[in-house]
Amino acid sequence: MTDIGKASVLDDWLSHSPIVPVITLESVDQAVPLAKALFAGGLSVLEVTLRTPAGLPGIESIRATLPDVIVGAGTVMTVEQLQAVQTAGAQFVVSPGSTPELLSAMIHSELPILPGIATLSELMLGYQMGLRRFKFFPAEISGGIKALKAFSGPAADCSFCPTGGVSPGNLKDYLGLTNVIAVGGTWLTPADALASQSWSTITDLAKSACALASSIRTG
């Protein structure tokens, strides 16, 4: 698949589900019920991070059980991890930052990608390699709304998924930007709800987020 083709696939997924839960699993057993809870709330594109050992098998479990859910791998930091998430069945890849080696490997993979950037120099590195879709992380402490508005000048043809500090309180501001295709957030999967297996709480959070996103995009 070409870079343009991969970007088109990603655009299509995120246009239908512009809020991407960023998930850190403490156990593999959480993966499927959590994904079901988020999907029941209207969120069909999920990012499962590799921050714990449960990440890779969690991706495998969701892919094997829930064909209507799009599941990507987050916190991919090395070429070896990229290879592992492809084997696990991840449908897209998200990195927290960018190095030339990792960017090259991501570009040559068959998966849609969201490489992480926090500065204009990192953006330029990816841009020179043909990329136009990026994760902006950590968004709030890297300039947030003001930074993304500034990026729209020299990189008017780029789109971003800001993650890190995004919440219901600033969701409207982020999704209101023309160069933001989606946002990523951890607020949809609070640790206490995961620990208590309060899946209905997570479904309610997802429904509220979807309602807010819909009001922003159609308002």
PDB file of C-alpha atoms in Angstrom:
ATOM      1  CA  MET A   1       0.000   0.000   0.000  1.00  0.00           C
ATOM      2  CA  THR A   2       1.350   3.443  -0.915  1.00  0.00           C
ATOM      3  CA  ASP A   3       1.800   6.274   1.590  1.00  0.00           C
ATOM      4  CA  ILE A   4      -1.184   8.035   0.000  1.00  0.00           C
ATOM      5  CA  GLY A   5      -3.243   4.865   0.222  1.00  0.00           C
ATOM      6  CA  LYS A   6      -2.347   4.323   3.864  1.00  0.00           C
ATOM      7  CA  ALA A   7      -3.198   7.949   4.697  1.00  0.00           C
ATOM      8  CA  SER A   8      -6.547   7.561   2.924  1.00  0.00           C
ATOM      9  CA  VAL A   9      -7.407   4.466   4.947  1.00  0.00           C
ATOM     10  CA  LEU A  10      -6.467   6.244   8.167  1.00  0.00           C
ATOM     11  CA  ASP A  11      -8.512   9.302   7.198  1.00  0.00           C
ATOM     12  CA  ASP A  12     -11.545   7.120   6.566  1.00  0.00           C
ATOM     13  CA  TRP A  13     -11.296   5.351   9.916  1.00  0.00           C
ATOM     14  CA  LEU A  14     -10.765   8.544  11.888  1.00  0.00           C
ATOM     15  CA  SER A  15     -13.490  10.480  10.103  1.00  0.00           C
ATOM     16  CA  HIS A  16     -15.967   7.953  11.485  1.00  0.00           C
ATOM     17  CA  SER A  17     -14.366   7.756  14.926  1.00  0.00           C
ATOM     18  CA  PRO A  18     -12.429  10.986  15.644  1.00  0.00           C
ATOM     19  CA  ILE A  19     -11.768  10.145  19.288  1.00  0.00           C
ATOM     20  CA  VAL A  20      -9.190   7.409  19.808  1.00  0.00           C
ATOM     21  CA  PRO A  21      -8.986   5.882  23.291  1.00  0.00           C
ATOM     22  CA  VAL A  22      -5.358   5.369  24.333  1.00  0.00           C
ATOM     23  CA  ILE A  23      -5.412   2.109  26.256  1.00  0.00           C
ATOM     24  CA  THR A  24      -2.870   0.687  28.673  1.00  0.00           C
ATOM     25  CA  LEU A  25      -3.825  -2.828  29.707  1.00  0.00           C
ATOM     26  CA  GLU A  26      -2.800  -4.244  33.062  1.00  0.00           C
ATOM     27  CA  SER A  27      -3.906  -7.728  32.019  1.00  0.00           C
ATOM     28  CA  VAL A  28      -4.871  -9.443  28.790  1.00  0.00           C
ATOM     29  CA  ASP A  29      -8.253 -10.318  30.326  1.00  0.00           C
ATOM     30  CA  GLN A  30      -9.190  -6.629  30.204  1.00  0.00           C
ATOM     31  CA  ALA A  31      -8.710  -6.320  26.455  1.00  0.00           C
ATOM     32  CA  VAL A  32     -11.911  -7.709  24.961  1.00  0.00           C
ATOM     33  CA  PRO A  33     -14.441  -6.455  27.549  1.00  0.00           C
ATOM     34  CA  LEU A  34     -12.837  -3.009  27.442  1.00  0.00           C
ATOM     35  CA  ALA A  35     -12.950  -2.906  23.645  1.00  0.00           C
ATOM     36  CA  LYS A  36     -16.576  -4.051  23.728  1.00  0.00           C
ATOM     37  CA  ALA A  37     -17.444  -1.304  26.223  1.00  0.00           C
ATOM     38  CA  LEU A  38     -15.829   1.390  24.090  1.00  0.00           C
ATOM     39  CA  PHE A  39     -17.438   0.073  20.913  1.00  0.00           C
ATOM     40  CA  ALA A  40     -20.840   0.021  22.618  1.00  0.00           C
ATOM     41  CA  GLY A  41     -20.292   3.715  23.359  1.00  0.00           C
ATOM     42  CA  GLY A  42     -19.614   4.489  19.705  1.00  0.00           C
ATOM     43  CA  LEU A  43     -15.812   4.334  19.512  1.00  0.00           C
ATOM     44  CA  SER A  44     -14.549   1.919  16.881  1.00  0.00           C
ATOM     45  CA  VAL A  45     -10.865   2.922  16.544  1.00  0.00           C
ATOM     46  CA  LEU A  46      -8.659   2.032  19.518  1.00  0.00           C
ATOM     47  CA  GLU A  47      -4.973   2.421  20.320  1.00  0.00           C
ATOM     48  CA  VAL A  48      -3.528  -0.257  22.594  1.00  0.00           C
ATOM     49  CA  THR A  49      -0.135   0.797  23.915  1.00  0.00           C
ATOM     50  CA  LEU A  50       2.919  -1.357  24.460  1.00  0.00           C
ATOM     51  CA  ARG A  51       3.521   0.188  27.878  1.00  0.00           C
ATOM     52  CA  THR A  52       2.778  -3.130  29.605  1.00  0.00           C
ATOM     53  CA  PRO A  53       3.399  -6.782  28.676  1.00  0.00           C
ATOM     54  CA  ALA A  54      -0.357  -7.159  28.090  1.00  0.00           C
ATOM     55  CA  GLY A  55      -0.259  -4.841  25.065  1.00  0.00           C
ATOM     56  CA  LEU A  56       0.699  -7.291  22.313  1.00  0.00           C
ATOM     57  CA  PRO A  57      -1.514 -10.198  23.411  1.00  0.00           C
ATOM     58  CA  GLY A  58      -4.293  -7.688  24.057  1.00  0.00           C
ATOM     59  CA  ILE A  59      -4.143  -6.571  20.431  1.00  0.00           C
ATOM     60  CA  GLU A  60      -4.254 -10.202  19.328  1.00  0.00           C
ATOM     61  CA  SER A  61      -7.320 -10.884  21.512  1.00  0.00           C
ATOM     62  CA  ILE A  62      -9.263  -7.896  20.236  1.00  0.00           C
ATOM     63  CA  ARG A  63      -8.441  -8.709  16.612  1.00  0.00           C
ATOM     64  CA  ALA A  64      -9.518 -12.328  17.047  1.00  0.00           C
ATOM     65  CA  THR A  65     -12.772 -11.485  18.815  1.00  0.00           C
ATOM     66  CA  LEU A  66     -14.068  -8.143  17.524  1.00  0.00           C
ATOM     67  CA  PRO A  67     -13.813  -7.802  13.730  1.00  0.00           C
ATOM     68  CA  ASP A  68     -15.718  -4.490  13.708  1.00  0.00           C
ATOM     69  CA  VAL A  69     -13.144  -2.783  15.930  1.00  0.00           C
ATOM     70  CA  ILE A  70     -10.070  -1.145  14.383  1.00  0.00           C
ATOM     71  CA  VAL A  71      -7.167  -1.676  16.761  1.00  0.00           C
ATOM     72  CA  GLY A  72      -3.789  -0.030  16.451  1.00  0.00           C
ATOM     73  CA  ALA A  73      -0.583  -0.348  18.425  1.00  0.00           C
ATOM     74  CA  GLY A  74       0.739   2.633  20.338  1.00  0.00           C
ATOM     75  CA  THR A  75       4.030   3.464  22.056  1.00  0.00           C
ATOM     76  CA  VAL A  76       5.933   1.734  19.258  1.00  0.00           C
ATOM     77  CA  MET A  77       9.507   2.938  19.775  1.00  0.00           C
ATOM     78  CA  THR A  78      11.727   0.463  17.913  1.00  0.00           C
ATOM     79  CA  VAL A  79      11.847  -1.403  14.625  1.00  0.00           C
ATOM     80  CA  GLU A  80      11.604  -4.642  16.597  1.00  0.00           C
ATOM     81  CA  GLN A  81       8.380  -3.485  18.235  1.00  0.00           C
ATOM     82  CA  LEU A  82       7.022  -2.485  14.832  1.00  0.00           C
ATOM     83  CA  GLN A  83       7.647  -5.990  13.556  1.00  0.00           C
ATOM     84  CA  ALA A  84       6.008  -7.484  16.658  1.00  0.00           C
ATOM     85  CA  VAL A  85       2.806  -5.442  16.367  1.00  0.00           C
ATOM     86  CA  GLN A  86       2.460  -6.363  12.707  1.00  0.00           C
ATOM     87  CA  THR A  87       2.674 -10.019  13.691  1.00  0.00           C
ATOM     88  CA  ALA A  88       0.105  -9.435  16.445  1.00  0.00           C
ATOM     89  CA  GLY A  89      -2.383  -8.107  13.895  1.00  0.00           C
ATOM     90  CA  ALA A  90      -2.340  -4.381  14.622  1.00  0.00           C
ATOM     91  CA  GLN A  91      -4.150  -2.410  11.909  1.00  0.00           C
ATOM     92  CA  PHE A  92      -2.209   0.823  12.344  1.00  0.00           C
ATOM     93  CA  VAL A  93       0.875   1.994  14.216  1.00  0.00           C
ATOM     94  CA  VAL A  94       1.428   4.992  16.497  1.00  0.00           C
ATOM     95  CA  SER A  95       4.808   6.102  17.828  1.00  0.00           C
ATOM     96  CA  PRO A  96       5.378   8.640  20.628  1.00  0.00           C
ATOM     97  CA  GLY A  97       8.256  10.249  18.723  1.00  0.00           C
ATOM     98  CA  SER A  98      10.242   9.918  15.532  1.00  0.00           C
ATOM     99  CA  THR A  99      13.717   8.730  14.615  1.00  0.00           C
ATOM    100  CA  PRO A 100      14.991   8.322  11.056  1.00  0.00           C
ATOM    101  CA  GLU A 101      15.328   4.552  11.495  1.00  0.00           C
ATOM    102  CA  LEU A 102      11.834   4.068  12.896  1.00  0.00           C
ATOM    103  CA  LEU A 103      10.234   6.419  10.372  1.00  0.00           C
ATOM    104  CA  SER A 104      11.843   4.538   7.509  1.00  0.00           C
ATOM    105  CA  ALA A 105      10.636   1.205   8.853  1.00  0.00           C
ATOM    106  CA  MET A 106       7.112   2.552   9.427  1.00  0.00           C
ATOM    107  CA  ILE A 107       6.958   3.964   5.907  1.00  0.00           C
ATOM    108  CA  HIS A 108       8.031   0.624   4.423  1.00  0.00           C
ATOM    109  CA  SER A 109       5.465  -1.314   6.448  1.00  0.00           C
ATOM    110  CA  GLU A 110       2.041  -2.095   5.011  1.00  0.00           C
ATOM    111  CA  LEU A 111       0.235  -0.439   7.909  1.00  0.00           C
ATOM    112  CA  PRO A 112      -1.178   3.090   8.173  1.00  0.00           C
ATOM    113  CA  ILE A 113       1.005   5.089  10.549  1.00  0.00           C
ATOM    114  CA  LEU A 114       0.858   8.045  12.927  1.00  0.00           C
ATOM    115  CA  PRO A 115       4.443   8.912  13.859  1.00  0.00           C
ATOM    116  CA  GLY A 116       4.785  11.159  16.869  1.00  0.00           C
ATOM    117  CA  ILE A 117       6.118  14.698  16.639  1.00  0.00           C
ATOM    118  CA  ALA A 118       6.374  17.523  19.159  1.00  0.00           C
ATOM    119  CA  THR A 119       8.350  20.130  17.207  1.00  0.00           C
ATOM    120  CA  LEU A 120       8.437  21.636  13.755  1.00  0.00           C
ATOM    121  CA  SER A 121      11.863  20.053  13.155  1.00  0.00           C
ATOM    122  CA  GLU A 122      10.438  16.567  13.788  1.00  0.00           C
ATOM    123  CA  LEU A 123       7.518  17.414  11.536  1.00  0.00           C
ATOM    124  CA  MET A 124       9.939  18.480   8.795  1.00  0.00           C
ATOM    125  CA  LEU A 125      11.811  15.171   9.085  1.00  0.00           C
ATOM    126  CA  GLY A 126       8.646  13.205   8.454  1.00  0.00           C
ATOM    127  CA  TYR A 127       7.485  15.657   5.810  1.00  0.00           C
ATOM    128  CA  GLN A 128      10.691  15.225   3.836  1.00  0.00           C
ATOM    129  CA  MET A 129      10.041  11.473   3.882  1.00  0.00           C
ATOM    130  CA  GLY A 130       6.593  11.967   2.351  1.00  0.00           C
ATOM    131  CA  LEU A 131       4.421  11.830   5.458  1.00  0.00           C
ATOM    132  CA  ARG A 132       1.430  14.094   6.033  1.00  0.00           C
ATOM    133  CA  ARG A 133      -0.281  12.498   9.046  1.00  0.00           C
ATOM    134  CA  PHE A 134       1.211  12.765  12.525  1.00  0.00           C
ATOM    135  CA  LYS A 135       0.518  12.238  16.180  1.00  0.00           C
ATOM    136  CA  PHE A 136       1.173  15.452  18.134  1.00  0.00           C
ATOM    137  CA  PHE A 137       2.492  14.341  21.518  1.00  0.00           C
ATOM    138  CA  PRO A 138       2.543  15.357  24.293  1.00  0.00           C
ATOM    139  CA  ALA A 139       0.070  17.895  22.994  1.00  0.00           C
ATOM    140  CA  GLU A 140      -0.696  20.196  25.900  1.00  0.00           C
ATOM    141  CA  ILE A 141       2.849  20.681  27.177  1.00  0.00           C
ATOM    142  CA  SER A 142       4.156  21.041  23.617  1.00  0.00           C
ATOM    143  CA  GLY A 143       2.049  24.097  22.861  1.00  0.00           C
ATOM    144  CA  GLY A 144      -1.373  22.588  22.374  1.00  0.00           C
ATOM    145  CA  ILE A 145      -3.844  24.583  20.302  1.00  0.00           C
ATOM    146  CA  LYS A 146      -1.401  27.421  19.619  1.00  0.00           C
ATOM    147  CA  ALA A 147       1.264  25.046  18.308  1.00  0.00           C
ATOM    148  CA  LEU A 148      -1.150  23.291  15.962  1.00  0.00           C
ATOM    149  CA  LYS A 149      -2.335  26.630  14.621  1.00  0.00           C
ATOM    150  CA  ALA A 150       1.300  27.572  14.013  1.00  0.00           C
ATOM    151  CA  PHE A 151       1.968  24.255  12.242  1.00  0.00           C
ATOM    152  CA  SER A 152      -0.871  25.007   9.806  1.00  0.00           C
ATOM    153  CA  GLY A 153       1.225  27.771   8.239  1.00  0.00           C
ATOM    154  CA  PRO A 154       4.303  25.927   6.935  1.00  0.00           C
ATOM    155  CA  ALA A 155       2.570  22.518   6.893  1.00  0.00           C
ATOM    156  CA  ALA A 156      -0.872  23.389   5.577  1.00  0.00           C
ATOM    157  CA  ASP A 157      -1.287  19.948   3.982  1.00  0.00           C
ATOM    158  CA  CYS A 158      -0.639  18.014   7.208  1.00  0.00           C
ATOM    159  CA  SER A 159      -3.177  16.586   9.644  1.00  0.00           C
ATOM    160  CA  PHE A 160      -2.664  15.716  13.292  1.00  0.00           C
ATOM    161  CA  CYS A 161      -3.973  13.537  16.088  1.00  0.00           C
ATOM    162  CA  PRO A 162      -3.080  15.426  19.284  1.00  0.00           C
ATOM    163  CA  THR A 163      -2.664  13.230  22.352  1.00  0.00           C
ATOM    164  CA  GLY A 164      -1.492  14.027  25.850  1.00  0.00           C
ATOM    165  CA  GLY A 165      -3.573  16.339  27.986  1.00  0.00           C
ATOM    166  CA  VAL A 166      -6.653  16.167  25.761  1.00  0.00           C
ATOM    167  CA  SER A 167      -9.838  16.008  27.836  1.00  0.00           C
ATOM    168  CA  PRO A 168     -13.554  16.812  27.607  1.00  0.00           C
ATOM    169  CA  GLY A 169     -12.638  20.317  28.747  1.00  0.00           C
ATOM    170  CA  ASN A 170     -10.525  21.116  25.685  1.00  0.00           C
ATOM    171  CA  LEU A 171     -11.880  18.582  23.193  1.00  0.00           C
ATOM    172  CA  LYS A 172     -13.972  21.229  21.441  1.00  0.00           C
ATOM    173  CA  ASP A 173     -10.928  23.441  20.854  1.00  0.00           C
ATOM    174  CA  TYR A 174      -8.839  20.624  19.394  1.00  0.00           C
ATOM    175  CA  LEU A 175     -11.492  19.106  17.141  1.00  0.00           C
ATOM    176  CA  GLY A 176     -12.420  22.584  15.971  1.00  0.00           C
ATOM    177  CA  LEU A 177      -9.036  22.987  14.273  1.00  0.00           C
ATOM    178  CA  THR A 178      -9.015  22.311  10.535  1.00  0.00           C
ATOM    179  CA  ASN A 179      -5.727  20.385  10.725  1.00  0.00           C
ATOM    180  CA  VAL A 180      -6.900  18.019  13.485  1.00  0.00           C
ATOM    181  CA  ILE A 181      -8.343  14.802  12.116  1.00  0.00           C
ATOM    182  CA  ALA A 182      -8.813  13.124  15.504  1.00  0.00           C
ATOM    183  CA  VAL A 183      -7.688  13.254  19.117  1.00  0.00           C
ATOM    184  CA  GLY A 184      -6.292  10.576  21.377  1.00  0.00           C
ATOM    185  CA  GLY A 185      -7.109  10.379  25.057  1.00  0.00           C
ATOM    186  CA  THR A 186      -6.677   8.340  28.203  1.00  0.00           C
ATOM    187  CA  TRP A 187      -9.648   9.861  30.042  1.00  0.00           C
ATOM    188  CA  LEU A 188     -11.955   7.279  28.426  1.00  0.00           C
ATOM    189  CA  THR A 189     -10.293   4.388  30.260  1.00  0.00           C
ATOM    190  CA  PRO A 190      -9.732   5.544  33.861  1.00  0.00           C
ATOM    191  CA  ALA A 191      -7.621   3.215  35.976  1.00  0.00           C
ATOM    192  CA  ASP A 192     -10.253   2.822  38.697  1.00  0.00           C
ATOM    193  CA  ALA A 193     -12.890   1.743  36.171  1.00  0.00           C
ATOM    194  CA  LEU A 194     -10.493  -0.796  34.682  1.00  0.00           C
ATOM    195  CA  ALA A 195      -9.536  -2.133  38.106  1.00  0.00           C
ATOM    196  CA  SER A 196     -13.178  -2.563  39.127  1.00  0.00           C
ATOM    197  CA  GLN A 197     -14.219  -3.813  35.677  1.00  0.00           C
ATOM    198  CA  SER A 198     -16.840  -1.088  35.509  1.00  0.00           C
ATOM    199  CA  TRP A 199     -17.455  -1.480  31.801  1.00  0.00           C
ATOM    200  CA  SER A 200     -20.713   0.473  31.910  1.00  0.00           C
ATOM    201  CA  THR A 201     -18.800   3.493  33.210  1.00  0.00           C
ATOM    202  CA  ILE A 202     -16.457   3.292  30.235  1.00  0.00           C
ATOM    203  CA  THR A 203     -19.365   2.936  27.811  1.00  0.00           C
ATOM    204  CA  ASP A 204     -20.959   6.051  29.318  1.00  0.00           C
ATOM    205  CA  LEU A 205     -17.700   7.994  28.940  1.00  0.00           C
ATOM    206  CA  ALA A 206     -17.481   6.901  25.319  1.00  0.00           C
ATOM    207  CA  LYS A 207     -21.071   7.941  24.616  1.00  0.00           C
ATOM    208  CA  SER A 208     -20.478  11.365  26.148  1.00  0.00           C
ATOM    209  CA  ALA A 209     -17.310  11.855  24.106  1.00  0.00           C
ATOM    210  CA  CYS A 210     -19.048  10.821  20.885  1.00  0.00           C
ATOM    211  CA  ALA A 211     -21.930  13.196  21.553  1.00  0.00           C
ATOM    212  CA  LEU A 212     -19.531  16.062  22.157  1.00  0.00           C
ATOM    213  CA  ALA A 213     -17.509  15.259  19.023  1.00  0.00           C
ATOM    214  CA  SER A 214     -20.678  15.072  16.951  1.00  0.00           C
ATOM    215  CA  SER A 215     -21.840  18.463  18.180  1.00  0.00           C
ATOM    216  CA  ILE A 216     -18.482  19.986  17.282  1.00  0.00           C
ATOM    217  CA  ARG A 217     -18.173  18.474  13.825  1.00  0.00           C
ATOM    218  CA  THR A 218     -21.791  19.145  12.817  1.00  0.00           C
ATOM    219  CA  GLY A 219     -22.267  22.441  14.664  1.00  0.00           C
TER     220      GLY A 219
END
